[in-house]
CSV table of C-alpha atoms and ligand atoms in Angstrom, one decimal:
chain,number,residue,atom,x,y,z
A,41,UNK,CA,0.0,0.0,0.0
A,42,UNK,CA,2.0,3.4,-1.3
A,43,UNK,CA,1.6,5.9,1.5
A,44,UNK,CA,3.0,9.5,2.1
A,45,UNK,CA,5.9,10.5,4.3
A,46,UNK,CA,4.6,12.2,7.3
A,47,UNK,CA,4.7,15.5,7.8
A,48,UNK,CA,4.4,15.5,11.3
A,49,UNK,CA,7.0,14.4,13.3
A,50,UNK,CA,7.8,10.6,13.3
A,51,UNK,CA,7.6,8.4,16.6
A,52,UNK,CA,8.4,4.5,16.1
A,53,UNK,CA,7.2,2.1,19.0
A,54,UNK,CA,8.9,-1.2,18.6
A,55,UNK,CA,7.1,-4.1,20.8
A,56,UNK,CA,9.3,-7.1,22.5
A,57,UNK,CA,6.8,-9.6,23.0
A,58,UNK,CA,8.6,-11.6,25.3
A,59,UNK,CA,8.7,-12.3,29.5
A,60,UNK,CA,10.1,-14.3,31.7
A,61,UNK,CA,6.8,-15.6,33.5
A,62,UNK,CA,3.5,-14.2,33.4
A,63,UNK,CA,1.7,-12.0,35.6
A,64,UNK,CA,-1.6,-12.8,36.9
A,65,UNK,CA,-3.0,-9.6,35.7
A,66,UNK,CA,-1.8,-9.3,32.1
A,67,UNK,CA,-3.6,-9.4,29.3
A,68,UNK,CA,-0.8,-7.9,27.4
A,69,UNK,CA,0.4,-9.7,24.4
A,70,UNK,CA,3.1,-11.5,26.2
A,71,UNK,CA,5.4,-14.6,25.1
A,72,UNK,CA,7.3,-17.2,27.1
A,73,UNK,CA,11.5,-16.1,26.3
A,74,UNK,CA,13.8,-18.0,25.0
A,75,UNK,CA,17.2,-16.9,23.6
A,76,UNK,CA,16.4,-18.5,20.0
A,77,UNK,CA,12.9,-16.9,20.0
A,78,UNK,CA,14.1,-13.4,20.5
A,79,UNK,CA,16.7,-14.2,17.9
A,80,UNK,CA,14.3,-15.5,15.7
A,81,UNK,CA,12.1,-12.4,16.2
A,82,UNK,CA,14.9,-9.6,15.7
A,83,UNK,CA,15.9,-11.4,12.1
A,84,UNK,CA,11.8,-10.5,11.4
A,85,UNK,CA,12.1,-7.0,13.6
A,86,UNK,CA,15.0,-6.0,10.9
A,87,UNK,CA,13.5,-7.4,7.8
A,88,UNK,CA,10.5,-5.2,9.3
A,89,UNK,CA,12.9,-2.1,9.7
A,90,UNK,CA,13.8,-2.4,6.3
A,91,UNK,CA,9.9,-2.6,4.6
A,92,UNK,CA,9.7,1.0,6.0
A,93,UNK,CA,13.3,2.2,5.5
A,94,UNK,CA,11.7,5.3,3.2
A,95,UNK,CA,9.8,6.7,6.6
A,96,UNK,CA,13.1,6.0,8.5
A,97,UNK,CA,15.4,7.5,6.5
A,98,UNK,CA,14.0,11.2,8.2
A,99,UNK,CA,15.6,11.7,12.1
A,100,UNK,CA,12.6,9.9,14.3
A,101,UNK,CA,11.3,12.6,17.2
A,102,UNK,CA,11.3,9.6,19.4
A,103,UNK,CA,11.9,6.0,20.0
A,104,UNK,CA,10.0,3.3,22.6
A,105,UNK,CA,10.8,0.0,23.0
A,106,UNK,CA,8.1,-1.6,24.8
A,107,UNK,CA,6.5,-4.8,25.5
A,108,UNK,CA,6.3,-8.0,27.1
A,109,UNK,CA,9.6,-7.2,28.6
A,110,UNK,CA,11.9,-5.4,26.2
A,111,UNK,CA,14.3,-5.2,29.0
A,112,UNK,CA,15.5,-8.9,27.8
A,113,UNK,CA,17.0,-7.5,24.8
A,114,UNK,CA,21.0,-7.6,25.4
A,115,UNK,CA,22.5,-3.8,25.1
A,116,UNK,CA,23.9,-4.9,21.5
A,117,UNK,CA,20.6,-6.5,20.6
A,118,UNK,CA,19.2,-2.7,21.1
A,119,UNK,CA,22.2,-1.3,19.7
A,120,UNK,CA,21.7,-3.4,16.6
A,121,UNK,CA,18.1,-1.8,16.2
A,122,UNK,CA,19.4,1.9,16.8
A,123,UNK,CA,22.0,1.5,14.5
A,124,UNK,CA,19.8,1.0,11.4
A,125,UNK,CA,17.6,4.3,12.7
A,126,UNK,CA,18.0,8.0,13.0
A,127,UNK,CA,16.7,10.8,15.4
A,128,UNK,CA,16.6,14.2,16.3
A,129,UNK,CA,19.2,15.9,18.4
A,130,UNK,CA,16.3,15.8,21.3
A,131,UNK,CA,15.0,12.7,21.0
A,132,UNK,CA,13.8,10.6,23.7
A,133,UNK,CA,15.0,7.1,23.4
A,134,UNK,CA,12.5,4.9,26.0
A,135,UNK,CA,13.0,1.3,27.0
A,136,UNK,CA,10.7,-0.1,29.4
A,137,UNK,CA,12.5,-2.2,32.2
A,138,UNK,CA,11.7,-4.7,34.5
A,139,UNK,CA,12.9,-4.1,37.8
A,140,UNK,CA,14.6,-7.7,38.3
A,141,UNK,CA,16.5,-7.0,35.1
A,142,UNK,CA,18.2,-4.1,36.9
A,143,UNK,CA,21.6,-4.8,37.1
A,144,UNK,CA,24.5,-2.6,37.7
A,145,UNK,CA,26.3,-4.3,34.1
A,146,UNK,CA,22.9,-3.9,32.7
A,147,UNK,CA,22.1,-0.3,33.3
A,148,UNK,CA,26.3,0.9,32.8
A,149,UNK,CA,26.2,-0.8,29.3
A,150,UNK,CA,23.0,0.4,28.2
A,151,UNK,CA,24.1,3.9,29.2
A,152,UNK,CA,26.9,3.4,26.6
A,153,UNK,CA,24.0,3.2,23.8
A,154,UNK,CA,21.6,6.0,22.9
A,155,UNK,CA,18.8,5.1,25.2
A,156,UNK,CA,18.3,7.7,27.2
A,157,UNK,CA,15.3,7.5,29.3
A,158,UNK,CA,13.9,4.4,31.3
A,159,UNK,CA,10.3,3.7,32.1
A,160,UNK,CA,10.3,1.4,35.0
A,161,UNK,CA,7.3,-1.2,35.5
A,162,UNK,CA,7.6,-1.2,39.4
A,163,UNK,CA,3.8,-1.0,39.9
A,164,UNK,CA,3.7,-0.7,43.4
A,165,UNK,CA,6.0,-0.2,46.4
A,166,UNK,CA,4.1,-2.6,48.6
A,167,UNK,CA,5.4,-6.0,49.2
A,168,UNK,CA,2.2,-7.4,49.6
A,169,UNK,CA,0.8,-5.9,46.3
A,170,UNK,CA,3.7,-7.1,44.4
A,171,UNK,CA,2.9,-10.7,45.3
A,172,UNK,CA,-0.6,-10.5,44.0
A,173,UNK,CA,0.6,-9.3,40.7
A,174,UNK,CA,3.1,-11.5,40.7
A,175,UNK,CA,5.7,-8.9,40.2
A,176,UNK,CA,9.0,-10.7,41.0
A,177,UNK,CA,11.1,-7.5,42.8
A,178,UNK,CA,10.5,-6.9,46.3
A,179,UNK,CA,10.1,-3.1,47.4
A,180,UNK,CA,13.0,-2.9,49.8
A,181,UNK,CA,15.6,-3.6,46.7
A,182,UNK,CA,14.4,-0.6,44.7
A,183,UNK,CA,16.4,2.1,46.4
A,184,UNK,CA,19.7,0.3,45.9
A,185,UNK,CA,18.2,-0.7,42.0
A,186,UNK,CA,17.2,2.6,41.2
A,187,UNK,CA,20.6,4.1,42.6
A,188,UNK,CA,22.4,2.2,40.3
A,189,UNK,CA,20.4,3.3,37.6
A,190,UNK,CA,21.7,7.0,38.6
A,191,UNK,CA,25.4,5.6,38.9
A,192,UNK,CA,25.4,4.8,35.7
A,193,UNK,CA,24.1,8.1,34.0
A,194,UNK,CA,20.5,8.0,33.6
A,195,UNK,CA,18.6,11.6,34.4
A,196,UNK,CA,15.2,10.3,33.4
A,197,UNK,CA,13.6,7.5,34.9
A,198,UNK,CA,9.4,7.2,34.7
A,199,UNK,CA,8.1,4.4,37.4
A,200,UNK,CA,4.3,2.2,36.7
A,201,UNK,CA,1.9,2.8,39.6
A,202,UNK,CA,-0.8,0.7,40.0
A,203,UNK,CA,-4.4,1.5,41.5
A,204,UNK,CA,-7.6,0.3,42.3
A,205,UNK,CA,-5.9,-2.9,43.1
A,206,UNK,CA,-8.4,-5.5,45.8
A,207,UNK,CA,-8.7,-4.8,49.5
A,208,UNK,CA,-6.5,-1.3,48.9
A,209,UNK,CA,-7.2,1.3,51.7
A,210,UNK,CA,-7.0,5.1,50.8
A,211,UNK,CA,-4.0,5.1,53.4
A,212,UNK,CA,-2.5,2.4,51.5
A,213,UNK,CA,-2.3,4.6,48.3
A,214,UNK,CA,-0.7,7.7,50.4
A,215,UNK,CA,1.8,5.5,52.0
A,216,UNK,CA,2.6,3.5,49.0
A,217,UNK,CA,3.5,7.1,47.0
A,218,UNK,CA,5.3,8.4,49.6
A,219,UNK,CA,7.9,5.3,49.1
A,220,UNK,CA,7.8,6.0,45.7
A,221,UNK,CA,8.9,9.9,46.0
A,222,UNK,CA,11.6,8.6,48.4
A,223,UNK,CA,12.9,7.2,44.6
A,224,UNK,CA,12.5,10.0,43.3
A,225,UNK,CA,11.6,9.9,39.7
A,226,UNK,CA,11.0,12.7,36.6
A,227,UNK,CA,7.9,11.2,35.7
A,228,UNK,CA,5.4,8.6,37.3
A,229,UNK,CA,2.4,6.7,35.0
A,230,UNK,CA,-0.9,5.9,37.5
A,231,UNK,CA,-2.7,2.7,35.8
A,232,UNK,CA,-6.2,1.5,36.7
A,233,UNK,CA,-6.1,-2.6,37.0
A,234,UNK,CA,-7.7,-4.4,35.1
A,235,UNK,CA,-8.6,-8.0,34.5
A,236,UNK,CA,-9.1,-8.6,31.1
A,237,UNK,CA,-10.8,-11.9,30.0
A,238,UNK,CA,-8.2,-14.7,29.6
A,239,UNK,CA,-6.2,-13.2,32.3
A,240,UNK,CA,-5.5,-15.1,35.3
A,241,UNK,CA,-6.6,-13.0,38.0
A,242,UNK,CA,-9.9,-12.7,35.9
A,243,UNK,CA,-10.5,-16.6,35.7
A,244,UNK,CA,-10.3,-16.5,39.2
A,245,UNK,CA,-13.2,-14.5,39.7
A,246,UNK,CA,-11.4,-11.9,41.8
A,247,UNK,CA,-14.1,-8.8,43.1
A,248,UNK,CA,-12.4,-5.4,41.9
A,249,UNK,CA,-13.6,-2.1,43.9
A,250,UNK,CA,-16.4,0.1,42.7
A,251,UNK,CA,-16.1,3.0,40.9
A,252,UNK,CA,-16.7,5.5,43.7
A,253,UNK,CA,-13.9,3.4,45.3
A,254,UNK,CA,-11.3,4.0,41.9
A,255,UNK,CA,-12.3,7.6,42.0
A,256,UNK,CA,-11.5,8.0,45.2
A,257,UNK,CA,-7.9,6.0,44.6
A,258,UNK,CA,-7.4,8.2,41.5
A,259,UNK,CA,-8.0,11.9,43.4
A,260,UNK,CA,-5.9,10.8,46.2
A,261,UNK,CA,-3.0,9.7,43.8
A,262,UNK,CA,-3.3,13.1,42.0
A,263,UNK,CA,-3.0,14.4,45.0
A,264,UNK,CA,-0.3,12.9,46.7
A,265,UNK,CA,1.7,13.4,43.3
A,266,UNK,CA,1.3,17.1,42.5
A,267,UNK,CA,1.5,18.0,45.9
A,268,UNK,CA,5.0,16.7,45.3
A,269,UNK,CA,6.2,19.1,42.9
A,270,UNK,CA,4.9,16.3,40.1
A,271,UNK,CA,2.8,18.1,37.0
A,272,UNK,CA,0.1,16.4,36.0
A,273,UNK,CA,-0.1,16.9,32.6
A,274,UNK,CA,-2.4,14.0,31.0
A,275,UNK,CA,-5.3,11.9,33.2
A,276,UNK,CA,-2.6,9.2,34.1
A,277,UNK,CA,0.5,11.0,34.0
A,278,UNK,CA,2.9,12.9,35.8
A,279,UNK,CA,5.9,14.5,35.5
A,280,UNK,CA,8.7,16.7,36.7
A,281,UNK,CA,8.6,20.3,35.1
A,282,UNK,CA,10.0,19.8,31.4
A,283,UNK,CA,10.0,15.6,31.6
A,284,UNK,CA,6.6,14.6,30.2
A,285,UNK,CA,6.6,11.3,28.3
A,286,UNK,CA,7.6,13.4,24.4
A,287,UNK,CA,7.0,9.7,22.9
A,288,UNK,CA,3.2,9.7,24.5
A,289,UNK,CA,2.7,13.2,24.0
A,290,UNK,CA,3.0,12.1,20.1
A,291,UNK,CA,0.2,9.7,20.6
A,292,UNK,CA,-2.0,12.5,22.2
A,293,UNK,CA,-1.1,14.9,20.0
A,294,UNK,CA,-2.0,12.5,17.1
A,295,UNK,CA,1.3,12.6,15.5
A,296,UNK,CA,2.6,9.9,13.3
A,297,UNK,CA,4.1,6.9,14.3
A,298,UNK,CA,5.5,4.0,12.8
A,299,UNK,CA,4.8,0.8,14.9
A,300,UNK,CA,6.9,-2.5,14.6
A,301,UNK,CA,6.7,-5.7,15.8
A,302,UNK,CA,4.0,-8.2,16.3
A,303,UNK,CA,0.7,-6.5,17.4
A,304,UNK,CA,2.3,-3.4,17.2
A,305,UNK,CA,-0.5,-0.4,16.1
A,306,UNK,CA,0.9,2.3,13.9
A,307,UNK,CA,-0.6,5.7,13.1
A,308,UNK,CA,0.6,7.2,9.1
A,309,UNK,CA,-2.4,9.6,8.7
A,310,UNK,CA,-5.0,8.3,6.9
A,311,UNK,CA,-4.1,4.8,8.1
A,312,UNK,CA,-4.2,3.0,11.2
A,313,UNK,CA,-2.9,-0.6,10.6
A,314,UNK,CA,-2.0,-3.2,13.3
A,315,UNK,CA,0.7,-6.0,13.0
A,316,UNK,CA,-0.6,-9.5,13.6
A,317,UNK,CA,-0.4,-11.0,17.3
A,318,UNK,CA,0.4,-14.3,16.3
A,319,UNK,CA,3.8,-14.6,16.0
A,320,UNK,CA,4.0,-16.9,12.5
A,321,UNK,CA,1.6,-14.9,10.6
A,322,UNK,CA,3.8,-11.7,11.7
A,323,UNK,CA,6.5,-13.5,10.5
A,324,UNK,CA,4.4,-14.6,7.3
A,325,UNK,CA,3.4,-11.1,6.7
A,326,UNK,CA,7.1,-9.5,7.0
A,327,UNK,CA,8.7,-12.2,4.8
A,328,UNK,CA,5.8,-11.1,2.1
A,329,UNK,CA,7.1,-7.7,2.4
A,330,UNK,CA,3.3,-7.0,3.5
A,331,UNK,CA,3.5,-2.3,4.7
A,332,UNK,CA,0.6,-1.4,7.2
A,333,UNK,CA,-1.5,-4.7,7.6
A,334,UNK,CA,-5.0,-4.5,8.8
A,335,UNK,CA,-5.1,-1.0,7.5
A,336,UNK,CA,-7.8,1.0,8.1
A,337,UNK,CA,-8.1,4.1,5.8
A,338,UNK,CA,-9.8,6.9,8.5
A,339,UNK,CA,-12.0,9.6,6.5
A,340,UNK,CA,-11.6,12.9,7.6
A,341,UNK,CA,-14.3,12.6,10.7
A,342,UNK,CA,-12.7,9.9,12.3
A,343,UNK,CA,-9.6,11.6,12.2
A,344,UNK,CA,-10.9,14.9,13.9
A,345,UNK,CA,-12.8,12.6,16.4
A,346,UNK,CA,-9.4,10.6,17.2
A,347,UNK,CA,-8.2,13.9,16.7
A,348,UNK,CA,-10.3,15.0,20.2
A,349,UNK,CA,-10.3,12.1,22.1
A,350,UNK,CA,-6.3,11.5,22.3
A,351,UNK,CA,-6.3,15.6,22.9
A,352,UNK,CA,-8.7,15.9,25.6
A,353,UNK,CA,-6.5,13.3,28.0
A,354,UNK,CA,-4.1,16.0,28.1
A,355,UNK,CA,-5.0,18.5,31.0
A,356,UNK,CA,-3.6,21.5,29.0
A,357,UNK,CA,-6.3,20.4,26.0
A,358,UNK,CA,-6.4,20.6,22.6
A,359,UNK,CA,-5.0,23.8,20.8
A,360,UNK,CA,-7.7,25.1,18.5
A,361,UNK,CA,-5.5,26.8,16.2
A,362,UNK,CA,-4.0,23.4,15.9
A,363,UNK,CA,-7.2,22.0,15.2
A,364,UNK,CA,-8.0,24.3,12.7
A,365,UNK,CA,-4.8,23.9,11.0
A,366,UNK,CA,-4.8,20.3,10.7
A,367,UNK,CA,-9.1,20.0,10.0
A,368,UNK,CA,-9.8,23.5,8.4
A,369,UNK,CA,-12.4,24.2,10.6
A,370,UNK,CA,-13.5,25.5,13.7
A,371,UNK,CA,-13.9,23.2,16.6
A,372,UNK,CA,-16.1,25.1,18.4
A,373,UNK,CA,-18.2,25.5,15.5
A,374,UNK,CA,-18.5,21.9,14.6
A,375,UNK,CA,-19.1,20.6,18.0
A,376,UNK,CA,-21.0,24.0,19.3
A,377,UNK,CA,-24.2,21.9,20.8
A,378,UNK,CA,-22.1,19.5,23.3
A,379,UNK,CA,-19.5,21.9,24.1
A,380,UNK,CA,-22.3,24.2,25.3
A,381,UNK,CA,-23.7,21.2,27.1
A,382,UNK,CA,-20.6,19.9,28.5
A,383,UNK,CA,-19.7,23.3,29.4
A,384,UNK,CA,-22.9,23.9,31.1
A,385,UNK,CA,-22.4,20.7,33.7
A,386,UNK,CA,-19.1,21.4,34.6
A,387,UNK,CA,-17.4,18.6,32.4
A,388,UNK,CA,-15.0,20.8,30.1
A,389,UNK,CA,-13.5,24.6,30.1
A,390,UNK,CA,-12.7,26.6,27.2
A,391,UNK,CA,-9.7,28.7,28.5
A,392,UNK,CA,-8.1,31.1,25.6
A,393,UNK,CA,-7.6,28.8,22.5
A,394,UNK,CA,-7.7,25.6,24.8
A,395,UNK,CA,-10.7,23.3,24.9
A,396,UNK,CA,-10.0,21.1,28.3
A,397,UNK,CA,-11.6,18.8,30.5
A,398,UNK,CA,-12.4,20.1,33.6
A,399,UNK,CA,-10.7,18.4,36.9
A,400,UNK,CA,-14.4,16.8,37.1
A,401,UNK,CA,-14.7,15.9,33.9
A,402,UNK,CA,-11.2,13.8,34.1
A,403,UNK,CA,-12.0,10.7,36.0
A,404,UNK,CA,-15.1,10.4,33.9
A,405,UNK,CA,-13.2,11.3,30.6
A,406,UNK,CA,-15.0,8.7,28.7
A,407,UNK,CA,-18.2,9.5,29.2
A,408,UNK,CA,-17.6,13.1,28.7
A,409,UNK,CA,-15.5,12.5,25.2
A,410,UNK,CA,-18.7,10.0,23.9
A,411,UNK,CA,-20.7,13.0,24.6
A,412,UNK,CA,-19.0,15.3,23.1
A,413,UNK,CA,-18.3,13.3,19.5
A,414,UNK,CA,-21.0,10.7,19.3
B,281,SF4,S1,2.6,-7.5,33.1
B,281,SF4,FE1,4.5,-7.0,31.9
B,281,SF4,S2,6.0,-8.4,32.7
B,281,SF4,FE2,4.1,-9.2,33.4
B,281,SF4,S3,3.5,-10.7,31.8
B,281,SF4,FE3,2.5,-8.7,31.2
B,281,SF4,S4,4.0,-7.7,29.8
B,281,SF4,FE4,5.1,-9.4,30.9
């Protein structure tokens, strides 16, 4: 399928399917690791890099390697990846890392590559927590884990949280921050649990809390964050003054972004397209030198409405000069009758040439973005 070069700026998320074991919780595309897999998968990954070499050819605004557990990939496994890529000057280079694959030769030779910014999946600093999600790391090791991710030269590190986990008290979600600003991190990323179908947790028949419950959780975490010197600056995440995620802030700004690996979503305006998640018919479909499978051509609505609904998640809002530059039209025009609405029951704020949700309208963000485009 011929496609235009961006103009936008380019993002590329490469996905590592693989993990050592598998959390209860997960319903994440996740694989069983081997060393002959992986191998096996990075001969496809560069094949892969190569179908899209004429996107890659212009310096990438960001990289992110996530997963599964990228984190298994050996510093000259990543370096082998990098090396067939550009980027900007100010690119942010991410690789998600487990914390049991923190190790002081780990984290010194990755520092000798261009990664440059680390997005921990700690999840929790409670001991107790940890064990339910099967997490493997024990809280009392991070301080010594994460110090050695200092020694060795990294100056951005974002860590998981996880809320609205079973039997959690509201003093539980205080005291479980608090350990986490001890660690002191640029950025932190508050996730909601769920439990998928197929998931084991979910086969179990475990009772999550109520939504009054979450809300509560999620008000108290925003709390407990930005009273920290954090800015929130999207519904889930926070982050040091000048450290927000720039690879997710492509996503919500609806920037382009190339996608490899299997069951890896890409976004190259109009298309959306999705690699396969079984891992032979990835590999079937890179061999056949197959660009963007599962496309999905996205007329001009969906893209405004995509358009909104990544935008809104971002406390600042969406830019209607930006809107209008990209759409040719006014947003407040097209969308007068729900904004008015919306505006009317507290759920979103027009503030200069920002269209935002209001700190209301945030936990209920769905429901307010249905509204709004629906
Ligand atoms: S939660 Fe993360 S580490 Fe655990 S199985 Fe899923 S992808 Fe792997």
């Amino acid at each position: 399928m011929g496609q235009d070069i961006p103009s936008t700026p380019l993002s590329l998320y490469i996905h590592i399917p693989f993990c050592l074991s598998r959390c209860g919780y997960c319903s994440f595309f996740s694989l069983p690791y081997s060393q002959s897999a992986m191998e096996e998968y990075l001969r496809a990954l560069h094949i892969e890099l190569k179908l899209y070499q004429s996107y890659l050819d212009k310096p990438l605004a960001s990289i992110y390697f996530g997963g599964g557990s990228p984190s298994l990939l050996s510093p000259s496994q990543i370096n082998g990846i990098l090396d067939a890529l550009t980027w900007n000057e100010t690119a942010e280079i991410t690789l998600e890392i487990n914390p049991i694959q923190i190790t002081a030769q780990f984290v010194s030779e990755l520092k000798q590559s261009p990664i440059n910014r680390l997005s921990i999946g700690l999840q929790s600093m409670d001991d107790a927590q940890l064990k339910w999600l099967d997490r493997r790391h024990k809280a009392d090791d991070m301080p010594a884990r994460i110090a050695l991710i200092r020694d060795a030269g990294f100056k951005n590190i974002s860590l998981d949280f996880m809320y609205g986990l079973p039997n959690d008290e509201l003093s539980d979600v205080t005291r479980n921050l608090e350990a986490y600003m001890k660690l002191n991190p640029e950025h932190i990323s508050a996730y909601l649990l769920c439990l998928d179908e197929g998931c084991a947790r979910h086969e179990q028949g475990i009772y999550l809390p109520d939504d009054d419950r979450v809300e509560a959780e999620y008000s108290k975490l925003c709390e407990v964050i930005t009273d920290n010197g954090y800015v929130q600056y999207e519904i889930s995440n926070f982050a040091r003054q000048g450290r927000e995620s720039q690879h997710n802030l492509a996503y919500w700004k609806s920037n382009s972004y190339l996608a490899l690996g299997a069951s890896a979503s890409g976004w190259i305006p109009p298309i959306r397209y999705q690699n396969h998640s079984n891992l032979q018919a990835y590999y079937n479909n890179v061999k056949e030198g197959m660009l963007f499978p599962n496309a999905v051509h996205c007329d001009a609505k969906r893209q405004e409405e995509d358009f909104i609904m990544m935008g809104l998640r971002l406390l600042q809002g969406i830019n209607l000069d930006v809107y209008k530059q990209r759409f040719g039209r006014e947003l407040l025009d097209v969308y007068a009758k729900p904004i008015d609405k919306l505006k009317q029951i507290g759920m979103l704020e027009l503030d200069g040439k920002y269209l935002r949700l209001s700190r209301a309208g945030l936990f209920v963000s769905n429901s307010v973005i249905s509204e709004l485009i629906l």
